[in-house]
Short mmCIF file of C-alpha atoms in Angstrom, two decimals:
data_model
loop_
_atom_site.label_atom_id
_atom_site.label_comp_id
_atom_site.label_asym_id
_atom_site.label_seq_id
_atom_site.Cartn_x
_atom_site.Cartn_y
_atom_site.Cartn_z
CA UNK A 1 23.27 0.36 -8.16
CA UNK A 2 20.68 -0.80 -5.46
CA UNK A 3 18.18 1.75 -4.09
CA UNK A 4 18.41 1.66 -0.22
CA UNK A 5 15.86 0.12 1.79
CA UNK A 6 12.59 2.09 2.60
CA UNK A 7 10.51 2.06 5.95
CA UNK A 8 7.68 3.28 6.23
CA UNK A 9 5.46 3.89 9.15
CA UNK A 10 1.73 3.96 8.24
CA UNK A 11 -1.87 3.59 8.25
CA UNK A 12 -2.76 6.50 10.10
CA UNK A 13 -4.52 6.46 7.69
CA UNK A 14 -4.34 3.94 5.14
CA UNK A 15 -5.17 6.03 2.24
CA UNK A 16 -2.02 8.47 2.77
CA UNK A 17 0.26 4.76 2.96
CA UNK A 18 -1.01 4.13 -0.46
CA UNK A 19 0.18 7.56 -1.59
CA UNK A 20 3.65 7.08 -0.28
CA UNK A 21 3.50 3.91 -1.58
CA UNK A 22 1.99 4.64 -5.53
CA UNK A 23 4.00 7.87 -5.36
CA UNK A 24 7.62 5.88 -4.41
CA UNK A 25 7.03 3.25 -6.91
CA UNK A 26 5.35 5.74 -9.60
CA UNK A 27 8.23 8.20 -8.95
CA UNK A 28 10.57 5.62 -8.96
CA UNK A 29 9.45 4.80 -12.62
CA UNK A 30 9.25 8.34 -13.76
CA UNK A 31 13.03 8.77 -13.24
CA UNK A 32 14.30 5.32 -13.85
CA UNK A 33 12.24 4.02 -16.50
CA UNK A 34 12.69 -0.09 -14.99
CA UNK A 35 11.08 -1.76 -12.52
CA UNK A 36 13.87 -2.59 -9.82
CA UNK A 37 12.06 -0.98 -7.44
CA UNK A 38 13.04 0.00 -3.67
CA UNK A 39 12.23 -2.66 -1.30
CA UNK A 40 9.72 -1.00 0.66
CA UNK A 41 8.70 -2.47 4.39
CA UNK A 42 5.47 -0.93 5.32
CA UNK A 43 4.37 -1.30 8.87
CA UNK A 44 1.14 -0.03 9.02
CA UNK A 45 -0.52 0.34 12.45
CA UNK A 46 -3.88 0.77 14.38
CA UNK A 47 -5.75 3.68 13.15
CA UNK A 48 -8.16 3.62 16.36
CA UNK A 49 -5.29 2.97 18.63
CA UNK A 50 -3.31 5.84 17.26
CA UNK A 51 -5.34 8.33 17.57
CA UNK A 52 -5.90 7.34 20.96
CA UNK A 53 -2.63 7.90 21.84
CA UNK A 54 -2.32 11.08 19.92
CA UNK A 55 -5.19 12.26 22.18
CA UNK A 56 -4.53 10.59 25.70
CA UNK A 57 -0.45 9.79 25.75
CA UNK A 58 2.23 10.86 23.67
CA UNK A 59 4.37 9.13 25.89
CA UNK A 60 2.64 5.37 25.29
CA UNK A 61 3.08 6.30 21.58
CA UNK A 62 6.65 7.62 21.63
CA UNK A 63 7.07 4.26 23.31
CA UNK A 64 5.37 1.87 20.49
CA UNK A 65 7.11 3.80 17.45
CA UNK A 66 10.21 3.54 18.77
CA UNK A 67 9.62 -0.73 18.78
CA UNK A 68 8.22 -0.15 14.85
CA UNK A 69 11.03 1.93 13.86
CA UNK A 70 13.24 -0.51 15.51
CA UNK A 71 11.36 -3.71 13.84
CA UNK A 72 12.11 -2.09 10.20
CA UNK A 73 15.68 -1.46 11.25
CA UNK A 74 15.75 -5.29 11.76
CA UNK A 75 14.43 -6.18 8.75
CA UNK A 76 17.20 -4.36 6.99
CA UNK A 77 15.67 -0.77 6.17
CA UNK A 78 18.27 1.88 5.52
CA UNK A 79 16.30 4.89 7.20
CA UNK A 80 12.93 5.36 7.79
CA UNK A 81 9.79 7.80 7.77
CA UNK A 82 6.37 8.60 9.71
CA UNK A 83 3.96 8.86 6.94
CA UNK A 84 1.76 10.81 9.16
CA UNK A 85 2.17 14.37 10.20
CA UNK A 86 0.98 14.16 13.64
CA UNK A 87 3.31 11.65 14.89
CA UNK A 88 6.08 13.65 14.46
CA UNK A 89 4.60 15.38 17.52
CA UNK A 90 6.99 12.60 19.13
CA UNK A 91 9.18 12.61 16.70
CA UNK A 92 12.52 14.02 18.80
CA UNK A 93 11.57 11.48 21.20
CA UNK A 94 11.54 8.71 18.83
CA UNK A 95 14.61 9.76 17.15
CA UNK A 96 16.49 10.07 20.66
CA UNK A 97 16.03 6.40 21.09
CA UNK A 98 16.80 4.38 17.21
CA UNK A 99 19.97 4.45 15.64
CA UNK A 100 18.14 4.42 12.01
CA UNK A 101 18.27 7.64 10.41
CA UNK A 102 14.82 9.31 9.98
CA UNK A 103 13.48 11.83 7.06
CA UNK A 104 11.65 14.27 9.48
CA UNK A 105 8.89 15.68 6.86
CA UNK A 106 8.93 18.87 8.47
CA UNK A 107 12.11 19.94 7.70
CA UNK A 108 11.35 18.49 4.29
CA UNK A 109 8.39 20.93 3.31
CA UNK A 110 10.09 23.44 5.68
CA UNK A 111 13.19 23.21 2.52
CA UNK A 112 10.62 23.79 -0.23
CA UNK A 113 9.23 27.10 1.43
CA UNK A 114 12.07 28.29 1.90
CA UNK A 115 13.42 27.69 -1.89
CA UNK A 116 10.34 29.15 -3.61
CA UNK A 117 11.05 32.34 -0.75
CA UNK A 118 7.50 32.26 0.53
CA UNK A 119 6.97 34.56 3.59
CA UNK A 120 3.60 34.25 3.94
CA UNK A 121 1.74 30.37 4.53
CA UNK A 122 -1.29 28.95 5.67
CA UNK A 123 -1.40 25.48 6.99
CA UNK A 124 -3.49 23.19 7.01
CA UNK A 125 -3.43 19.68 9.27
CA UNK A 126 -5.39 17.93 12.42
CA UNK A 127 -5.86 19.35 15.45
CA UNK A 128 -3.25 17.60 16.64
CA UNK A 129 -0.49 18.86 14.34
CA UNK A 130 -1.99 22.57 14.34
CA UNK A 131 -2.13 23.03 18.29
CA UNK A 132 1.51 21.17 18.73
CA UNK A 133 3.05 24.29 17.26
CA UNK A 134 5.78 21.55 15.62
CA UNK A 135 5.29 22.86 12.15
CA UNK A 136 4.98 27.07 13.49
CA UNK A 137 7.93 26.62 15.75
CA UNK A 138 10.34 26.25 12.31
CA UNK A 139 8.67 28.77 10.27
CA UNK A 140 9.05 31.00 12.86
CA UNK A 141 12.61 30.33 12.75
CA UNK A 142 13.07 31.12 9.81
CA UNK A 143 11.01 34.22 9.72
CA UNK A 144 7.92 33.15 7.95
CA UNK A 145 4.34 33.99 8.88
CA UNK A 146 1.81 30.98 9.54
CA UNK A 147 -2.04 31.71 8.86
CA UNK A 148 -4.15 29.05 10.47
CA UNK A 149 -7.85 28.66 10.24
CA UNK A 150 -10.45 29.53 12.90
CA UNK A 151 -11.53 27.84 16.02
CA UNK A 152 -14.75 26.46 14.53
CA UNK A 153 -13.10 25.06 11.29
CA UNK A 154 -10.01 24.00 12.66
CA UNK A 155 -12.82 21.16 14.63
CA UNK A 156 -14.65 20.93 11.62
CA UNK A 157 -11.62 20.15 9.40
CA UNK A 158 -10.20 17.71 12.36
CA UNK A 159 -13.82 15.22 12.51
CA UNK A 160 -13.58 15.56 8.25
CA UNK A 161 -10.21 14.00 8.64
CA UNK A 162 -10.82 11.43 10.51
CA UNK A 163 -14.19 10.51 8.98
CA UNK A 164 -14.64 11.38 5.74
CA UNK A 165 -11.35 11.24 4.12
CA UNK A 166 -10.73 7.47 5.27
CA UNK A 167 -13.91 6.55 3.13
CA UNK A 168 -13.86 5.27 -0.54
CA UNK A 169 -15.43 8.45 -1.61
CA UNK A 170 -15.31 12.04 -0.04
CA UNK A 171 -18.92 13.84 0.10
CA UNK A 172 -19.08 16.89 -2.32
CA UNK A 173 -19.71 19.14 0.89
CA UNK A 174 -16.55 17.64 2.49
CA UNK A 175 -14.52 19.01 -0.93
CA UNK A 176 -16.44 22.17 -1.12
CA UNK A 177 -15.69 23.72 2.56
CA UNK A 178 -12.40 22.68 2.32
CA UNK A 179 -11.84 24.98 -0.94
CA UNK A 180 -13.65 27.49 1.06
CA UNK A 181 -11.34 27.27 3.52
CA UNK A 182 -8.25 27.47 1.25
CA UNK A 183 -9.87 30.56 -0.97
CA UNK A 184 -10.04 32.46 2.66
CA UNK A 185 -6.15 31.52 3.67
CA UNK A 186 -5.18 33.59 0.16
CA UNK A 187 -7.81 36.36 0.89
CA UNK A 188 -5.84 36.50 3.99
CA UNK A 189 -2.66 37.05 2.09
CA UNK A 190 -1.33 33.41 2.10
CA UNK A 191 1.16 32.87 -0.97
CA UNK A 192 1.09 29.45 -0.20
CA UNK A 193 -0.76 26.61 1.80
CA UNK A 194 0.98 23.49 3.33
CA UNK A 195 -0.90 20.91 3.40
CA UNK A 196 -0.15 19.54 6.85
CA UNK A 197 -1.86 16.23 6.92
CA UNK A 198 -1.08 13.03 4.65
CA UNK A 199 -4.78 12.76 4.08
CA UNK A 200 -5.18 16.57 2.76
CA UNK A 201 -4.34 16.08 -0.69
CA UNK A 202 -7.37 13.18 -0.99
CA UNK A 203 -9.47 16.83 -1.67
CA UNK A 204 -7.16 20.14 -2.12
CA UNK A 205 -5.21 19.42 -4.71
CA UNK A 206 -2.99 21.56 -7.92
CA UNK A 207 -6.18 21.91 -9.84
CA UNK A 208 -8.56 22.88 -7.33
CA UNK A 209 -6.70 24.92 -4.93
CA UNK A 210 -6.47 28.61 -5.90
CA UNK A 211 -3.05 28.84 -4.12
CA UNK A 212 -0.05 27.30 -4.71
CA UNK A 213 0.51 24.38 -2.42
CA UNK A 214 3.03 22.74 -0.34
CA UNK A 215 1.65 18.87 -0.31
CA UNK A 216 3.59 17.46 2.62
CA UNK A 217 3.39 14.18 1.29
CA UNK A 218 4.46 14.60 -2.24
CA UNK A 219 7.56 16.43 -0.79
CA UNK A 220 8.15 14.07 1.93
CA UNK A 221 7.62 11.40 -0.90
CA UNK A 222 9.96 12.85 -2.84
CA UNK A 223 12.89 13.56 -0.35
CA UNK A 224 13.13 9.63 0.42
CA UNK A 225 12.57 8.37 -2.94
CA UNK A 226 15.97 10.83 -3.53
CA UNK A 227 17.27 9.24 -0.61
CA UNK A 228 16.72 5.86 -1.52
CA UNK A 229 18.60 6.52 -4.81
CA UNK A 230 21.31 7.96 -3.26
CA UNK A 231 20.79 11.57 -4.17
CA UNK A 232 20.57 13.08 -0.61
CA UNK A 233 22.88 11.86 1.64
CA UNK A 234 21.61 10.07 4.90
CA UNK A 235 21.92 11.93 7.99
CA UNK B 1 -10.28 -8.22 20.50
CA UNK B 2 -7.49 -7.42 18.97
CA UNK B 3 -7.07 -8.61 15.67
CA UNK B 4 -3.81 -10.84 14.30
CA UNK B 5 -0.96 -9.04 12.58
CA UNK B 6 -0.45 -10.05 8.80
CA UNK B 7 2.88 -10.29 7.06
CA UNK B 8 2.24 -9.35 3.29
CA UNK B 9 5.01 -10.51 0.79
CA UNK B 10 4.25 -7.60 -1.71
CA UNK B 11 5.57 -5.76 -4.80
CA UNK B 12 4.89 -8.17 -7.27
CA UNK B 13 3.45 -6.08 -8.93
CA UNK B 14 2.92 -2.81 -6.82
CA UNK B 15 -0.60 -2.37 -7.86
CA UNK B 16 -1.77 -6.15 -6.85
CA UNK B 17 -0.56 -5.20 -2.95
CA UNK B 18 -2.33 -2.07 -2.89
CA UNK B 19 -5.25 -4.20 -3.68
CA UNK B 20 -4.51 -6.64 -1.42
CA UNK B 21 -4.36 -3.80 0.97
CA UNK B 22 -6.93 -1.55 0.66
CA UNK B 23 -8.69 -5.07 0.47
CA UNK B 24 -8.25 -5.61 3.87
CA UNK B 25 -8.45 -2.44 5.31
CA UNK B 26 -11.77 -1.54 3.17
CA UNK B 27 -12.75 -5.21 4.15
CA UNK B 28 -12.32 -5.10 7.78
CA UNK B 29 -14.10 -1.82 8.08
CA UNK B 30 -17.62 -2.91 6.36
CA UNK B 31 -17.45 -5.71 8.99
CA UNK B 32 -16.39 -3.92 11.53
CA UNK B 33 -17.72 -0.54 11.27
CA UNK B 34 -14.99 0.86 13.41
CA UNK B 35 -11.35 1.94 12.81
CA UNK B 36 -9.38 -0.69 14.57
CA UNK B 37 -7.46 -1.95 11.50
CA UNK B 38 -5.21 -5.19 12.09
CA UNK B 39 -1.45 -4.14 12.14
CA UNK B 40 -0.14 -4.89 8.87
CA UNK B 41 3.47 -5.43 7.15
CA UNK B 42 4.09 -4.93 4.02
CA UNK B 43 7.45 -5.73 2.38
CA UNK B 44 7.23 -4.87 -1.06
CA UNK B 45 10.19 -6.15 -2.94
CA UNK B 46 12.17 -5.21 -6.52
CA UNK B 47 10.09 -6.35 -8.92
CA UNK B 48 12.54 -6.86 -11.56
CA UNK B 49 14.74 -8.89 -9.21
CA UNK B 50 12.17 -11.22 -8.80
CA UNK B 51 11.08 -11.69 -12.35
CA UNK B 52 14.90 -12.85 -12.85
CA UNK B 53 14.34 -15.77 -10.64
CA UNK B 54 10.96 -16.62 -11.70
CA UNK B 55 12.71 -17.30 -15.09
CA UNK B 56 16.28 -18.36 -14.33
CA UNK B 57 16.27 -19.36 -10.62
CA UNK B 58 13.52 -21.15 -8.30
CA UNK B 59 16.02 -21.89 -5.67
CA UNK B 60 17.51 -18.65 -5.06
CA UNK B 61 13.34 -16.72 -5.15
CA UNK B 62 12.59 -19.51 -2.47
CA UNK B 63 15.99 -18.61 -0.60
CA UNK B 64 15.27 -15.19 -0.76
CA UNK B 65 11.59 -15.31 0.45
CA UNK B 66 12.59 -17.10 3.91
CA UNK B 67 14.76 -14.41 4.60
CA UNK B 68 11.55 -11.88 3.77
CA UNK B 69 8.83 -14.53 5.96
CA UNK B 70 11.39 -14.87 8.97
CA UNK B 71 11.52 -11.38 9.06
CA UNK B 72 7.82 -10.69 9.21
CA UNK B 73 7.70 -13.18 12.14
CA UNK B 74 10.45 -11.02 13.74
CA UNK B 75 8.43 -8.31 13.38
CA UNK B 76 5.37 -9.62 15.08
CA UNK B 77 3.62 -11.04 12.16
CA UNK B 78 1.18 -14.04 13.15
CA UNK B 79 1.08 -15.29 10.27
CA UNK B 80 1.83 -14.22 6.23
CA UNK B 81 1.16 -14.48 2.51
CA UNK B 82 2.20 -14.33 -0.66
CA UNK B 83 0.56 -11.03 -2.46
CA UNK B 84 1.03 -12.99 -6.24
CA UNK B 85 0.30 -16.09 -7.52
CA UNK B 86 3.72 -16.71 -9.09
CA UNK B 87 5.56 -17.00 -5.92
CA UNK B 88 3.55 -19.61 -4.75
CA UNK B 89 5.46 -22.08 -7.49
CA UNK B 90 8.35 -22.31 -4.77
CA UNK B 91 5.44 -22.16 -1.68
CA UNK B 92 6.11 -25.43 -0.34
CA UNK B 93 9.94 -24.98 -0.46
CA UNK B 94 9.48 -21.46 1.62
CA UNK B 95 7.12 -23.47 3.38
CA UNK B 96 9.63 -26.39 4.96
CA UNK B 97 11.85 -23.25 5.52
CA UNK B 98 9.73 -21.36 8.14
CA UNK B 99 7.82 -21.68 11.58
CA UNK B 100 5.41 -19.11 10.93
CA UNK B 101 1.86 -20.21 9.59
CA UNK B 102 1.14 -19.17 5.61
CA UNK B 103 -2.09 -18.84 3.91
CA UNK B 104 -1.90 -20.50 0.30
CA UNK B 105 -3.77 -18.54 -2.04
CA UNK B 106 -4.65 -21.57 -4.52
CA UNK B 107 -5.97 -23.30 -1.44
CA UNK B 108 -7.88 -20.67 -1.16
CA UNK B 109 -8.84 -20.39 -4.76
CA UNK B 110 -9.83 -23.99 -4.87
CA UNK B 111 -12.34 -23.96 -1.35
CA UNK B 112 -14.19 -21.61 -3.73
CA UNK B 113 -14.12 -23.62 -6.78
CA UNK B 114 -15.22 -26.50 -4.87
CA UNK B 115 -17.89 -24.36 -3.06
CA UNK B 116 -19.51 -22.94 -5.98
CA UNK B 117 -19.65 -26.62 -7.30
CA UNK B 118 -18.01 -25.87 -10.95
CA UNK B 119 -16.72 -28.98 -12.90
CA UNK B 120 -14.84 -26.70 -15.97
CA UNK B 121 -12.80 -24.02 -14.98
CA UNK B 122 -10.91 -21.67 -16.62
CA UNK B 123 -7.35 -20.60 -15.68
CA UNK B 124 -5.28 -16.64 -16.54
CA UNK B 125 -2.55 -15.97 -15.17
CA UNK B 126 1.56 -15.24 -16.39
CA UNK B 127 2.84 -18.06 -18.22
CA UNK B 128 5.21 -18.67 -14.72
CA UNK B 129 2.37 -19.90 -12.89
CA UNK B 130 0.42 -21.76 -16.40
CA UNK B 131 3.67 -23.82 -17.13
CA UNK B 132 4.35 -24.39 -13.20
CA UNK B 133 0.50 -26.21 -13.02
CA UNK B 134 0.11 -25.86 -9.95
CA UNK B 135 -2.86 -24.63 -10.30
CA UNK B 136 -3.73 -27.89 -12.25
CA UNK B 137 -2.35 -30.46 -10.24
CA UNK B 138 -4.80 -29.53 -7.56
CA UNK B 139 -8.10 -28.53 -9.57
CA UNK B 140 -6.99 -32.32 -11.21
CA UNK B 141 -7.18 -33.71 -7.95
CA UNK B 142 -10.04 -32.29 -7.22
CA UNK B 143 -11.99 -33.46 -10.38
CA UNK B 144 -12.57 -29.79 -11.89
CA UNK B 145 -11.53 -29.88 -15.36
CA UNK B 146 -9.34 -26.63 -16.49
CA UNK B 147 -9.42 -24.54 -19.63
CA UNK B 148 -6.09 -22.57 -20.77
CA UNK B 149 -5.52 -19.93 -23.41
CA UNK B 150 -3.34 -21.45 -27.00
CA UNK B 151 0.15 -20.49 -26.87
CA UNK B 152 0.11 -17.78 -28.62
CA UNK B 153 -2.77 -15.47 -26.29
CA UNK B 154 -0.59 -16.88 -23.56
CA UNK B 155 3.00 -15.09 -24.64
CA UNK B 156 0.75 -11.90 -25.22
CA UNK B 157 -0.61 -12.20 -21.64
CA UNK B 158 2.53 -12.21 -20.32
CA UNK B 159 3.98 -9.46 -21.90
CA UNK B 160 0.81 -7.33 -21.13
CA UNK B 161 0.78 -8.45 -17.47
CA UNK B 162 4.46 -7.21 -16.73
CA UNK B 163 4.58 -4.27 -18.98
CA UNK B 164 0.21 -2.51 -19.12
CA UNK B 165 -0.66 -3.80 -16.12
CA UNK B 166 2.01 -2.08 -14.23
CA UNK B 167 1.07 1.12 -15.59
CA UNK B 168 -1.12 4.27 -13.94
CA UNK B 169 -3.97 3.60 -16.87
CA UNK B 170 -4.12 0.41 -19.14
CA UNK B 171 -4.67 1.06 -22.78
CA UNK B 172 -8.06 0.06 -24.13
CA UNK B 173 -6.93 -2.48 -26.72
CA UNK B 174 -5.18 -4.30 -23.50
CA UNK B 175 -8.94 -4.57 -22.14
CA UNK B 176 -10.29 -5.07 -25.13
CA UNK B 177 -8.20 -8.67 -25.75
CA UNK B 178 -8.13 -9.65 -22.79
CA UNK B 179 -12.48 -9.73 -22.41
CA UNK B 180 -11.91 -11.77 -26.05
CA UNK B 181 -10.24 -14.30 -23.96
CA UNK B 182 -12.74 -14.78 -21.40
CA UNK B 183 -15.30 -14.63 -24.09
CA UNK B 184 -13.62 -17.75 -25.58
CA UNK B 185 -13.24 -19.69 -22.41
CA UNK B 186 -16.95 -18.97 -22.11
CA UNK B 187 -17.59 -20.32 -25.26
CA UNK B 188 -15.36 -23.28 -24.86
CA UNK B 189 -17.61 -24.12 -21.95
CA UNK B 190 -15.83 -22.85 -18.76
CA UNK B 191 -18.47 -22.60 -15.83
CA UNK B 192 -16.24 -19.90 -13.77
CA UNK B 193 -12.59 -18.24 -14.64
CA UNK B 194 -9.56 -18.01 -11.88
CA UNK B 195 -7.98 -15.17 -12.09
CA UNK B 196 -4.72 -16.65 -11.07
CA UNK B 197 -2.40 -13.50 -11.48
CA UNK B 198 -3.41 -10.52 -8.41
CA UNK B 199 -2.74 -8.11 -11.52
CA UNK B 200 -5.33 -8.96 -13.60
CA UNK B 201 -8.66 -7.99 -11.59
CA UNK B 202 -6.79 -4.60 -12.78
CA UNK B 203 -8.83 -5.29 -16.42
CA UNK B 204 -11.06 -8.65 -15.81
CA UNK B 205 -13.73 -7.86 -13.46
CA UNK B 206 -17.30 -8.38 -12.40
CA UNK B 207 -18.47 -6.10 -14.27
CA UNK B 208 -16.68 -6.81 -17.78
CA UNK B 209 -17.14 -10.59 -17.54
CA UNK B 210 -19.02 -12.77 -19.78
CA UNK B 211 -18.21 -15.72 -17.18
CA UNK B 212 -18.21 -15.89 -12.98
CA UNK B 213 -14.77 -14.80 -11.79
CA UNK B 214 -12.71 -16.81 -9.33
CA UNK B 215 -10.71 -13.52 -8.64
CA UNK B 216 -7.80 -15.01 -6.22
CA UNK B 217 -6.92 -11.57 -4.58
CA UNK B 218 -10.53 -11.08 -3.47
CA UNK B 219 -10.76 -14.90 -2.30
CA UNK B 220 -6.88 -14.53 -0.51
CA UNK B 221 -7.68 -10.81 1.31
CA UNK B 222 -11.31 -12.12 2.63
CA UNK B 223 -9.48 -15.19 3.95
CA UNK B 224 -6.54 -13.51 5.16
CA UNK B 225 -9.10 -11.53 6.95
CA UNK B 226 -10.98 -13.92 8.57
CA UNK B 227 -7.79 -15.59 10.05
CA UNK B 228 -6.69 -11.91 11.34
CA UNK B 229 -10.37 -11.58 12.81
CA UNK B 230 -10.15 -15.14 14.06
CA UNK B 231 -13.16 -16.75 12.09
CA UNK B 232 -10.89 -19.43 10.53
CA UNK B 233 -7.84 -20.96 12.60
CA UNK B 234 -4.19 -20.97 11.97
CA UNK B 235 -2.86 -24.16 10.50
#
């Protein structure tokens, strides 16, 4: 049987598109054990311009992903995904507009903390994501608590984002406030941290963090490489 | 100035268009010192599928990749490439096919030859593009004698390229015989070595080398950069 068609929506940033990427191909692998791969159309996008819009006009980008979205519908993808965090901000926008069905990671991760019955959870993303209240609105919902960090590191984390974790190499003070950080969410009570931002689990990861994560992109990789297999059904 | 969009024909294998992507987004930053990436397309397709025609059916890969190229220039692309050597046997087929501009990676591989002023060269790659010589036929043309491995090392090659190479980590007795090959093209009196497969820079690099490299993914992403910057025209 083929797999269905994969788009993907990237570069913001690059190095989170090659972990969709490795981890759909690599996870593809793991299960299958041949090499008919997914076809995979990657648009990846701007970084700069992006983040402009992220900052200036959700509206202007709302606008341009719904012409990407539409572009990989035309070139025959069978649903697509944001491999980005922060632009789901638009993402009910977006979806209003396309006909191709989308795998909202959200909901994704939102499925995962809800299985493992976790009522406590940091998170952990850009300024962006944290202050859109897209990710706290759903937990709330469903009756979980959110921990966030504070003011200062919440700015901190954003500028080590966007700087340092699009490098080759991430500074050893970069990694070691981050941990910081993660140590104080379970001091806090946390029984779980979601990794909010594709570019997070470039540092925290399994064998550093010392609480149990939810990597957004791992699950979100995950939930379309079961989609492109035909194990979820599209929506 | 914005930069042009490139259409990547990718997949074959997965880890040669991650190069060929970090490549350009790792290239066009140390130029550029600023985050505007070029918009890129990837579309990455079933690996195995194309294997079949590379072995049992020219006409229907060449079919198939001016369906993938005429979708990239749907999408926006300015102009595209080939992430993989072996493709390029049905390049001028594809070629007749299609309006938008291509960038030929031997081309590409032979301006450096030339360049570097070598007169014996030594040729790797999968016994697809070896047999096809076309490779040779232009190197010929050019004067620049060409060095292959004896049947035998070649069949290995192969094997190794499809089945190590496509792995997470490649097992050290891979390595190991494939530096005795480029020890022995050395020997036989090879100036330089193309690395005519995107794969193998995965094992034959710099570093390891007893010879100069003509690594064609390095030569094809700094090219394909300098026609999305605009420092070399479109054809």
């Amino acid at each position: 049987m083929a797999s269905k068609r994969i788009g993907i929506v990237g570069g913001i940033g690059p190095s989170a598109t090659v972990l969709y990427y490795q981890g759909l191909i690599g996870g593809y692998y793991d299960r299958m054990k041949d090499q008919h791969f997914p076809e995979i159309i990657i648009h990846s996008l701007n970084f700069e311009e992006i983040n402009q819009y992220f900052e200036h006009d959700l509206g202007l980008l709302a606008e341009k992903l719904v012409g990407v979205v539409r572009g990989l519908q035309k070139s025959g993808c069978d649903f697509a995904l944001f491999a980005c965090n922060a632009m789901h901000m638009v993402y009910d926008d977006v979806n209003r507009n396309i006909s191709l069905p989308m795998l909202n990671i959200i909901e994704c991760v939102l499925g995962e903390v809800q299985k493992k019955q976790v009522r406590k959870v940091g998170l952990m993303g850009t300024t962006h994501i944290v202050r859109s209240g897209i990710y706290q609105r759903l937990l709330d919902m469903a009756g979980i608590e959110c921990l966030l960090v504070d003011e200062e590191e919440q700015s901190w984390m954003m500028n080590a984002i966007c700087q340092d974790l699009q490098r080759p190499s991430v500074p050893s003070s970069t990694l070691a406030r981050f941990l910081r950080n993660v140590d104080d969410m379970g001091e806090r009570g946390a029984e779980g941290l979601i990794l909010a931002c594709t570019d997070l689990p470039l540092v925290v990861t399994e064998e550093n963090s010392s609480i149990p994560l939810f990597d957004s992109t791992q699950i979100h990789v995950k939930a379309a490489l079961d989609l492109a297999l035909g194990l979820r059904p599209l929506k």
